[in-house]
Amino acid sequence: MHPTYTLTISCPDRVGIVAKVSNFLAMYGGWITEANHHSDLEVQQFFMRHEIRADSLPFGLDAFRTAFSPIAKEYDMQWQISDSQTRKRVVLMCSKEAHCMVDLLHRWQSGELACDIPLVISNHQDLQDLVEWHGIPFVHVPVRKDNKAEAYAEIERLIDEAQADTVVLARYMQIIPPALCEKYAHQIINIHHSFLPSFAGAKPYHQAYERGVKLIGATCHYVTEELDAGPIIDQDIVRVNHRQTAADMVRLGRDVEKAVLARGLMWHLQDRVLVHGNKTVVFN
Amino acid sequence: MHPTYTLTISCPDRVGIVAKVSNFLAMYGGWITEANHHSDLEVQQFFMRHEIRADSLPFGLDAFRTAFSPIAKEYDMQWQISDSQTRKRVVLMCSKEAHCMVDLLHRWQSGELACDIPLVISNHQDLQDLVEWHGIPFVHVPVRKDNKAEAYAEIERLIDEAQADTVVLARYMQIIPPALCEKYAHQIINIHHSFLPSFAGAKPYHQAYERGVKLIGATCHYVTEELDAGPIIDQDIVRVNHRQTAADMVRLGRDVEKAVLARGLMWHLQDRVLVHGNKTVVFN
Amino acid sequence: MHPTYTLTISCPDRVGIVAKVSNFLAMYGGWITEANHHSDLEVQQFFMRHEIRADSLPFGLDAFRTAFSPIAKEYDMQWQISDSQTRKRVVLMCSKEAHCMVDLLHRWQSGELACDIPLVISNHQDLQDLVEWHGIPFVHVPVRKDNKAEAYAEIERLIDEAQADTVVLARYMQIIPPALCEKYAHQIINIHHSFLPSFAGAKPYHQAYERGVKLIGATCHYVTEELDAGPIIDQDIVRVNHRQTAADMVRLGRDVEKAVLARGLMWHLQDRVLVHGNKTVVFN
Amino acid sequence: MHPTYTLTISCPDRVGIVAKVSNFLAMYGGWITEANHHSDLEVQQFFMRHEIRADSLPFGLDAFRTAFSPIAKEYDMQWQISDSQTRKRVVLMCSKEAHCMVDLLHRWQSGELACDIPLVISNHQDLQDLVEWHGIPFVHVPVRKDNKAEAYAEIERLIDEAQADTVVLARYMQIIPPALCEKYAHQIINIHHSFLPSFAGAKPYHQAYERGVKLIGATCHYVTEELDAGPIIDQDIVRVNHRQTAADMVRLGRDVEKAVLARGLMWHLQDRVLVHGNKTVVFN
């Protein structure tokens, strides 16, 4: 794979945006390997993502930013550019359940998930061996009713020290304090074990079992202050029937959870997820 | 297809039920073409469904009932036996939207849905031509705020006159009065245009659009007094993304609605759906 | 919905194509409502589709073509532009099986399929009433072993007379002569009742049953001289198990066939399907 | 979970089988927790699976076998009974690709896959660390063109020494000699990385890419002498489009492969898969 730059843009929709951006890129000989556009006609917002071969451009990221800034200002763009050679730094947070961690760590180890994982934080020690076998530091930060403030202060310190771009709650099972949700807005990814908005909150599979649904699901979303209500990145389901107990649903749901979280994280790492209000545009 | 009898049983679970029933059938030479069993270990209830070749038994339904009654009493069974040659009588109720009606009427016309449709009732006249082209009587019963009591009295009279076993709300879009829900318990099938329990009530696709979900769905369920909360027969979903407007979701959802309703109705007609509490056992 | 022009382009990939096209559109004030791009890095071919609000441009299709031609030549483009107000003309061909026809005719009648259907051609008369109830002329052209040449000459005459853009084989069940395949290349859409390349040719559900597969499917594709080998537009599947007979597979398959054909045709009508070699780019 | 016995039966269909078997079980007070039946009306074969609480029966497996044998003979049954407390012994065979192994080993470690894994055999050493971290012996048996006979003799010896009931080819990528296929008939499970019968043989994703299919899949099947032609246990698919390269298909396919293999193996371990001819009955 050739190194690429990824340029993502969100701005009010108007005539000429694509021309302006593509002219800019063409002027410098930029070789676009993937381009995606979306006009949200309801909210009149425009979204755009380009992958450009880095070696086709005559400059690096800093010069790109300098050259592009006037255009961005003219069109009132929220934008960013990233370099595929600068891997995102992802802190994983987990609890006792292993399935998402096993899945993510293997995808990372095999190179499928292109990121660095400087650190895993957990409120339990169950997964320490697994994490360390992958060569990743594991920090145990117990969270109890009586130490929440200290625990989350320590977690915040660890995330900052790790210079993380992204935090993944891989079945972390704890509620993140509002201040952290706000500080790392659109940077914390959670997997909720239901097809939201059905069965938000605790024990969703047991809620699903009680209701007698015929499909169960999982939802990957950005964490916001309101529990299980953040922008949805991806969802999926699996069919169940009367033979499944709540325990069977937990088992079947694990496969959906890990698949949906891995997909959502991969898209996030590739800058394919643009957030607008409480919704996402996913250029996958 | 050989004519069959279908025997369905629900009773408290205990040792020997299958032996008792299968002995009974074997004693009379009954040729079982399909058998399904389910023990719900949580509520200790047993469910069973047999299809038996009618010509393998030495008697008809009445004699069957007489001979089987003592066993049913001994095991405290809720049970019924039906004859595949006696087609169920289904009254369809619709409003303005055609997709479910086109689908059901064609499945009926082609013989896929083995039932009689003595009558279609609608609060609008939009689908009268469609229904009558299929050779089925169409009755227009307008429901307004000021005539609800009379309208539903008339509807009840029509259903009874038609000797209907089953009523299908094929996007009828009106709330059925509690008295009718109770009178025809487990006989009224509705299609709700969301993946329940998400987005119960009005305009579910618009709710789904606002929430930014990545899958939309439909739910086929028995109607109970509490809106959109009855026992679920089947559900399905279709994937959506940021490109779909609420109108697109309505369009995509139509295909899910008609498929889920047709499946649910077919299973109901074949006595494959056993209700226990607010949940269903579906032997499909 | 505002009227739109749809511009589709396929050309050898090189730097500057998007800039050139988007400049052209921006120069004339073109308001792009949807844009899709694809670079096939393996074959170095570029594909592009734009929807532009017609009322944002200062000219009609002819002037557009004149103004755009030099650019198209410069970049060696295969291209076309269409007007959403000029509905495509679709001739449907069918045989005895009704399910795809019922589905397509209803989607057309309800406005979901934006096309004109000047004519239905069939080698049997079974569906004449259905077609004529929709107000569409039905022509019976029997095809027998001893009259194939004459029959297909008549069919060709009818298609041409109807000024059809597109021919849909809605379970037509006859092999189209090579000369017609070539004459209407990428204009004849077929639904094959298997998940190609599995089970090409006759009786695919029976082949699937014999093989004991656990999923059956359907494939919508452009017709080419080689049977069931043309460019695939869409495919889908449904799960089966040991309980399904070949007849059950036929029944379950019908729902997949009609859904896949309707999707494929809708994308074709919206100029979302670009063919390159024996493969398709589908901007859906 | 209470210990259970699982009784599976396949025999020519006739009246009275269920009665005979359920009488036998009821006579001894057997508490049936799950029962499945299937009559294949085409080949006139009957299939049956019971799970019975072990503590409800007055005897163990040997006495069960003695008591049941006369019935089995009378009805010409192929049958077996197994004890959930006697875990099956599974030898995994792998090559260089890790994804199926990571998945299976984690499911085993977490208790989801109830079996013993006495041994992993591989023709490469890449996965040795992974296997040994799980505490399972790893044996490297290189297979080259010039040592096939010796290598497979060694493999056969290892399998026999491990007293394996089941061999799983977890992307082993070598063709098993006919003599071994026959010796371990219905005991060797393979995962093929296509939706069979499409794309049997080598490099199926590249074949799929070339054909331009819109869905790719995986197939879990018992190994027989004829390559990729054995009885299918399960299949699944994932949607692809023009944006996916062959490499993307390989990546996406991995998730389908591991899911389908894990499901197929779990059903096999629970004696849910009955083979008849070249097809399976899967009581899942």
XYZ file of C-alpha atoms in Angstrom, chain D:
284
model
C -26.167 -26.873 33.405
C -27.295 -30.358 34.385
C -25.406 -33.218 32.716
C -27.343 -34.641 29.789
C -27.308 -37.613 27.496
C -27.790 -36.928 23.807
C -29.447 -39.625 21.752
C -29.362 -39.310 17.960
C -31.152 -41.650 15.621
C -31.457 -42.025 11.865
C -33.648 -44.783 10.437
C -36.125 -45.606 7.685
C -39.336 -43.704 8.349
C -42.380 -45.649 9.521
C -45.272 -45.227 11.910
C -44.518 -45.559 15.603
C -40.853 -44.606 15.907
C -41.441 -41.606 18.128
C -43.854 -43.557 20.272
C -41.351 -46.370 20.674
C -38.480 -44.114 21.623
C -40.470 -41.790 23.860
C -42.068 -44.753 25.612
C -38.648 -46.163 26.254
C -37.528 -42.869 27.733
C -40.720 -42.297 29.716
C -40.624 -45.821 31.119
C -37.355 -44.991 32.827
C -38.471 -41.512 33.862
C -36.258 -39.731 31.308
C -36.646 -35.959 31.449
C -36.316 -34.684 27.887
C -34.916 -31.150 27.794
C -34.772 -30.842 24.014
C -36.273 -32.968 21.262
C -36.000 -32.636 17.510
C -37.508 -34.716 14.757
C -37.313 -34.650 10.998
C -38.994 -36.820 8.419
C -37.374 -36.536 5.021
C -40.419 -37.389 2.941
C -38.404 -37.700 -0.242
C -35.951 -40.363 0.910
C -38.311 -41.763 3.578
C -35.716 -41.393 6.315
C -36.408 -40.304 9.866
C -34.013 -38.309 12.065
C -34.304 -37.681 15.766
C -32.276 -36.104 18.541
C -33.061 -36.038 22.241
C -31.307 -34.391 25.143
C -32.200 -36.133 28.380
C -31.220 -35.127 31.896
C -28.725 -37.776 32.976
C -29.878 -37.689 36.586
C -33.428 -38.527 35.537
C -32.406 -41.956 34.249
C -31.713 -44.918 36.530
C -28.659 -46.087 34.589
C -25.530 -44.993 32.770
C -24.559 -45.095 29.119
C -23.653 -48.764 29.006
C -26.903 -49.914 30.487
C -28.743 -47.464 28.255
C -27.104 -49.030 25.242
C -27.996 -52.517 26.376
C -31.582 -51.609 27.047
C -32.049 -49.634 23.854
C -30.347 -52.037 21.419
C -33.365 -54.258 20.734
C -35.433 -51.218 19.782
C -32.664 -49.929 17.563
C -32.465 -53.276 15.810
C -36.209 -53.508 15.355
C -36.294 -50.148 13.596
C -32.988 -50.544 11.722
C -31.561 -47.459 13.422
C -28.159 -45.883 13.071
C -27.870 -44.363 16.475
C -25.531 -43.125 19.154
C -25.759 -41.805 22.664
C -23.265 -39.452 24.234
C -22.736 -37.961 27.667
C -22.300 -34.197 28.002
C -19.755 -34.890 30.732
C -17.506 -36.770 28.313
C -16.107 -33.995 26.215
C -15.251 -34.744 22.599
C -11.555 -34.725 21.746
C -10.750 -32.357 18.897
C -7.470 -32.122 17.027
C -7.057 -28.785 15.258
C -4.976 -28.577 12.111
C -3.775 -25.233 10.835
C -1.245 -23.601 8.573
C -0.162 -19.942 8.671
C -3.464 -18.089 8.898
C -4.413 -17.252 12.467
C -7.970 -15.959 12.403
C -9.872 -19.243 12.742
C -7.410 -20.521 15.328
C -7.604 -17.370 17.463
C -11.364 -17.607 17.332
C -11.635 -21.322 18.124
C -9.012 -21.242 20.861
C -10.727 -18.343 22.593
C -14.120 -20.027 22.394
C -12.529 -23.127 23.876
C -10.715 -21.172 26.591
C -13.854 -19.285 27.586
C -15.826 -22.517 27.817
C -18.096 -21.734 24.892
C -16.767 -24.724 22.929
C -17.196 -27.700 25.238
C -14.448 -30.029 24.055
C -10.899 -31.079 24.821
C -8.129 -30.062 22.434
C -5.305 -32.519 23.045
C -3.230 -31.306 20.148
C -2.711 -28.854 17.343
C -0.949 -30.054 14.187
C 0.441 -27.615 11.660
C 2.592 -27.714 8.560
C 4.105 -24.376 9.606
C 5.356 -22.948 12.879
C 3.734 -19.531 12.680
C 0.988 -20.268 15.191
C 3.060 -22.225 17.709
C 3.230 -19.399 20.260
C -0.467 -18.724 20.044
C -1.344 -22.368 20.565
C 1.109 -22.892 23.394
C -0.063 -19.739 25.192
C -3.401 -21.522 25.446
C -1.622 -24.464 27.075
C -2.133 -26.832 24.152
C 0.673 -28.972 22.653
C 1.688 -27.935 19.150
C 3.238 -30.400 16.718
C 4.916 -29.238 13.555
C 4.512 -31.741 10.707
C 5.833 -30.164 7.526
C 4.116 -31.421 4.398
C 6.137 -31.210 1.225
C 5.692 -32.709 -2.200
C 8.384 -35.252 -1.428
C 7.225 -36.382 2.013
C 3.456 -36.532 1.801
C 3.135 -40.221 2.584
C 5.362 -39.986 5.685
C 3.792 -36.726 6.808
C 0.250 -38.052 6.671
C 1.309 -41.307 8.313
C 2.667 -39.186 11.161
C -0.482 -37.094 11.260
C -2.629 -40.230 11.379
C -0.506 -41.560 14.212
C -0.867 -38.277 16.142
C -4.623 -38.184 15.674
C -4.988 -41.759 16.835
C -2.652 -41.263 19.751
C -4.664 -38.224 20.796
C -7.795 -40.383 20.684
C -9.501 -37.681 18.712
C -13.182 -37.865 17.838
C -13.010 -34.903 15.546
C -10.420 -33.189 13.370
C -10.891 -29.554 12.404
C -9.104 -28.106 9.396
C -8.880 -24.498 10.556
C -7.556 -23.138 7.250
C -5.104 -26.053 6.955
C -4.804 -25.434 3.193
C -3.675 -28.960 2.321
C -5.622 -31.738 0.655
C -6.219 -34.670 2.993
C -5.391 -38.084 1.459
C -8.437 -40.198 0.494
C -7.541 -42.948 2.959
C -7.737 -40.499 5.880
C -10.986 -38.986 4.557
C -12.477 -42.446 4.585
C -11.032 -43.512 7.930
C -12.388 -40.406 9.673
C -15.601 -40.083 7.665
C -17.909 -37.397 9.107
C -15.210 -36.611 11.662
C -13.101 -34.119 9.710
C -14.568 -30.625 9.462
C -13.226 -28.121 6.960
C -13.906 -24.442 6.381
C -13.834 -23.542 2.704
C -13.504 -19.863 1.910
C -16.306 -19.627 -0.612
C -20.010 -20.117 -0.867
C -19.886 -23.657 -2.268
C -20.459 -24.937 -4.892
C -19.234 -21.602 -6.259
C -15.470 -21.292 -6.377
C -14.330 -24.695 -5.195
C -10.586 -25.267 -5.224
C -7.825 -22.704 -4.942
C -7.999 -18.944 -4.442
C -11.778 -18.629 -4.222
C -11.742 -14.932 -3.323
C -9.757 -14.166 -6.415
C -12.211 -16.203 -8.471
C -15.055 -14.258 -6.833
C -13.342 -10.956 -7.553
C -12.871 -11.882 -11.192
C -16.507 -12.909 -11.569
C -17.731 -9.673 -9.990
C -20.074 -11.265 -7.463
C -21.867 -9.044 -4.947
C -21.739 -11.491 -2.032
C -18.880 -13.675 -0.845
C -19.172 -16.544 1.557
C -17.757 -19.463 3.459
C -18.809 -23.080 3.851
C -18.250 -25.479 6.727
C -18.445 -29.090 5.578
C -17.335 -32.612 6.319
C -14.315 -33.641 4.312
C -14.766 -36.359 1.727
C -12.478 -37.708 -0.922
C -13.853 -35.344 -3.549
C -12.421 -31.887 -2.885
C -14.881 -29.325 -1.406
C -17.802 -31.608 -2.173
C -18.636 -33.122 1.231
C -21.835 -32.669 3.215
C -22.392 -28.994 4.070
C -22.959 -28.121 7.736
C -23.314 -24.348 7.475
C -22.717 -21.423 5.142
C -22.857 -17.677 5.389
C -22.122 -14.648 3.281
C -21.090 -11.003 3.468
C -21.976 -8.274 0.992
C -19.245 -6.783 -1.197
C -19.253 -4.201 -3.940
C -17.031 -2.676 -6.603
C -14.875 -0.946 -4.012
C -13.541 -4.210 -2.602
C -10.312 -5.548 -4.032
C -9.501 -9.241 -3.861
C -7.446 -8.390 -0.753
C -10.479 -6.729 0.849
C -12.507 -9.834 0.082
C -9.882 -11.953 1.811
C -10.135 -9.678 4.857
C -13.935 -9.582 4.949
C -14.116 -13.286 4.247
C -12.037 -14.104 7.324
C -14.865 -12.978 9.585
C -17.357 -15.164 7.773
C -14.991 -18.143 7.809
C -14.378 -18.046 11.520
C -18.054 -17.544 12.360
C -19.241 -20.366 10.122
C -16.535 -22.768 11.308
C -17.263 -22.043 14.970
C -20.980 -22.589 14.482
C -20.481 -25.789 12.505
C -18.041 -27.180 15.055
C -20.284 -26.307 17.987
C -23.228 -28.102 16.380
C -21.021 -31.088 15.608
C -19.791 -31.230 19.218
C -23.379 -31.171 20.450
C -24.328 -34.045 18.118
C -26.697 -31.747 16.279
C -25.432 -32.722 12.807
C -26.730 -35.948 11.261
C -25.373 -36.942 7.882
C -27.454 -38.774 5.303
C -25.967 -39.332 1.883
C -24.190 -36.119 0.989
C -26.499 -33.876 3.005
C -26.869 -32.917 6.628
C -29.743 -32.562 9.012
C -28.744 -29.876 11.528
C -30.924 -29.713 14.637
C -29.877 -26.239 15.765
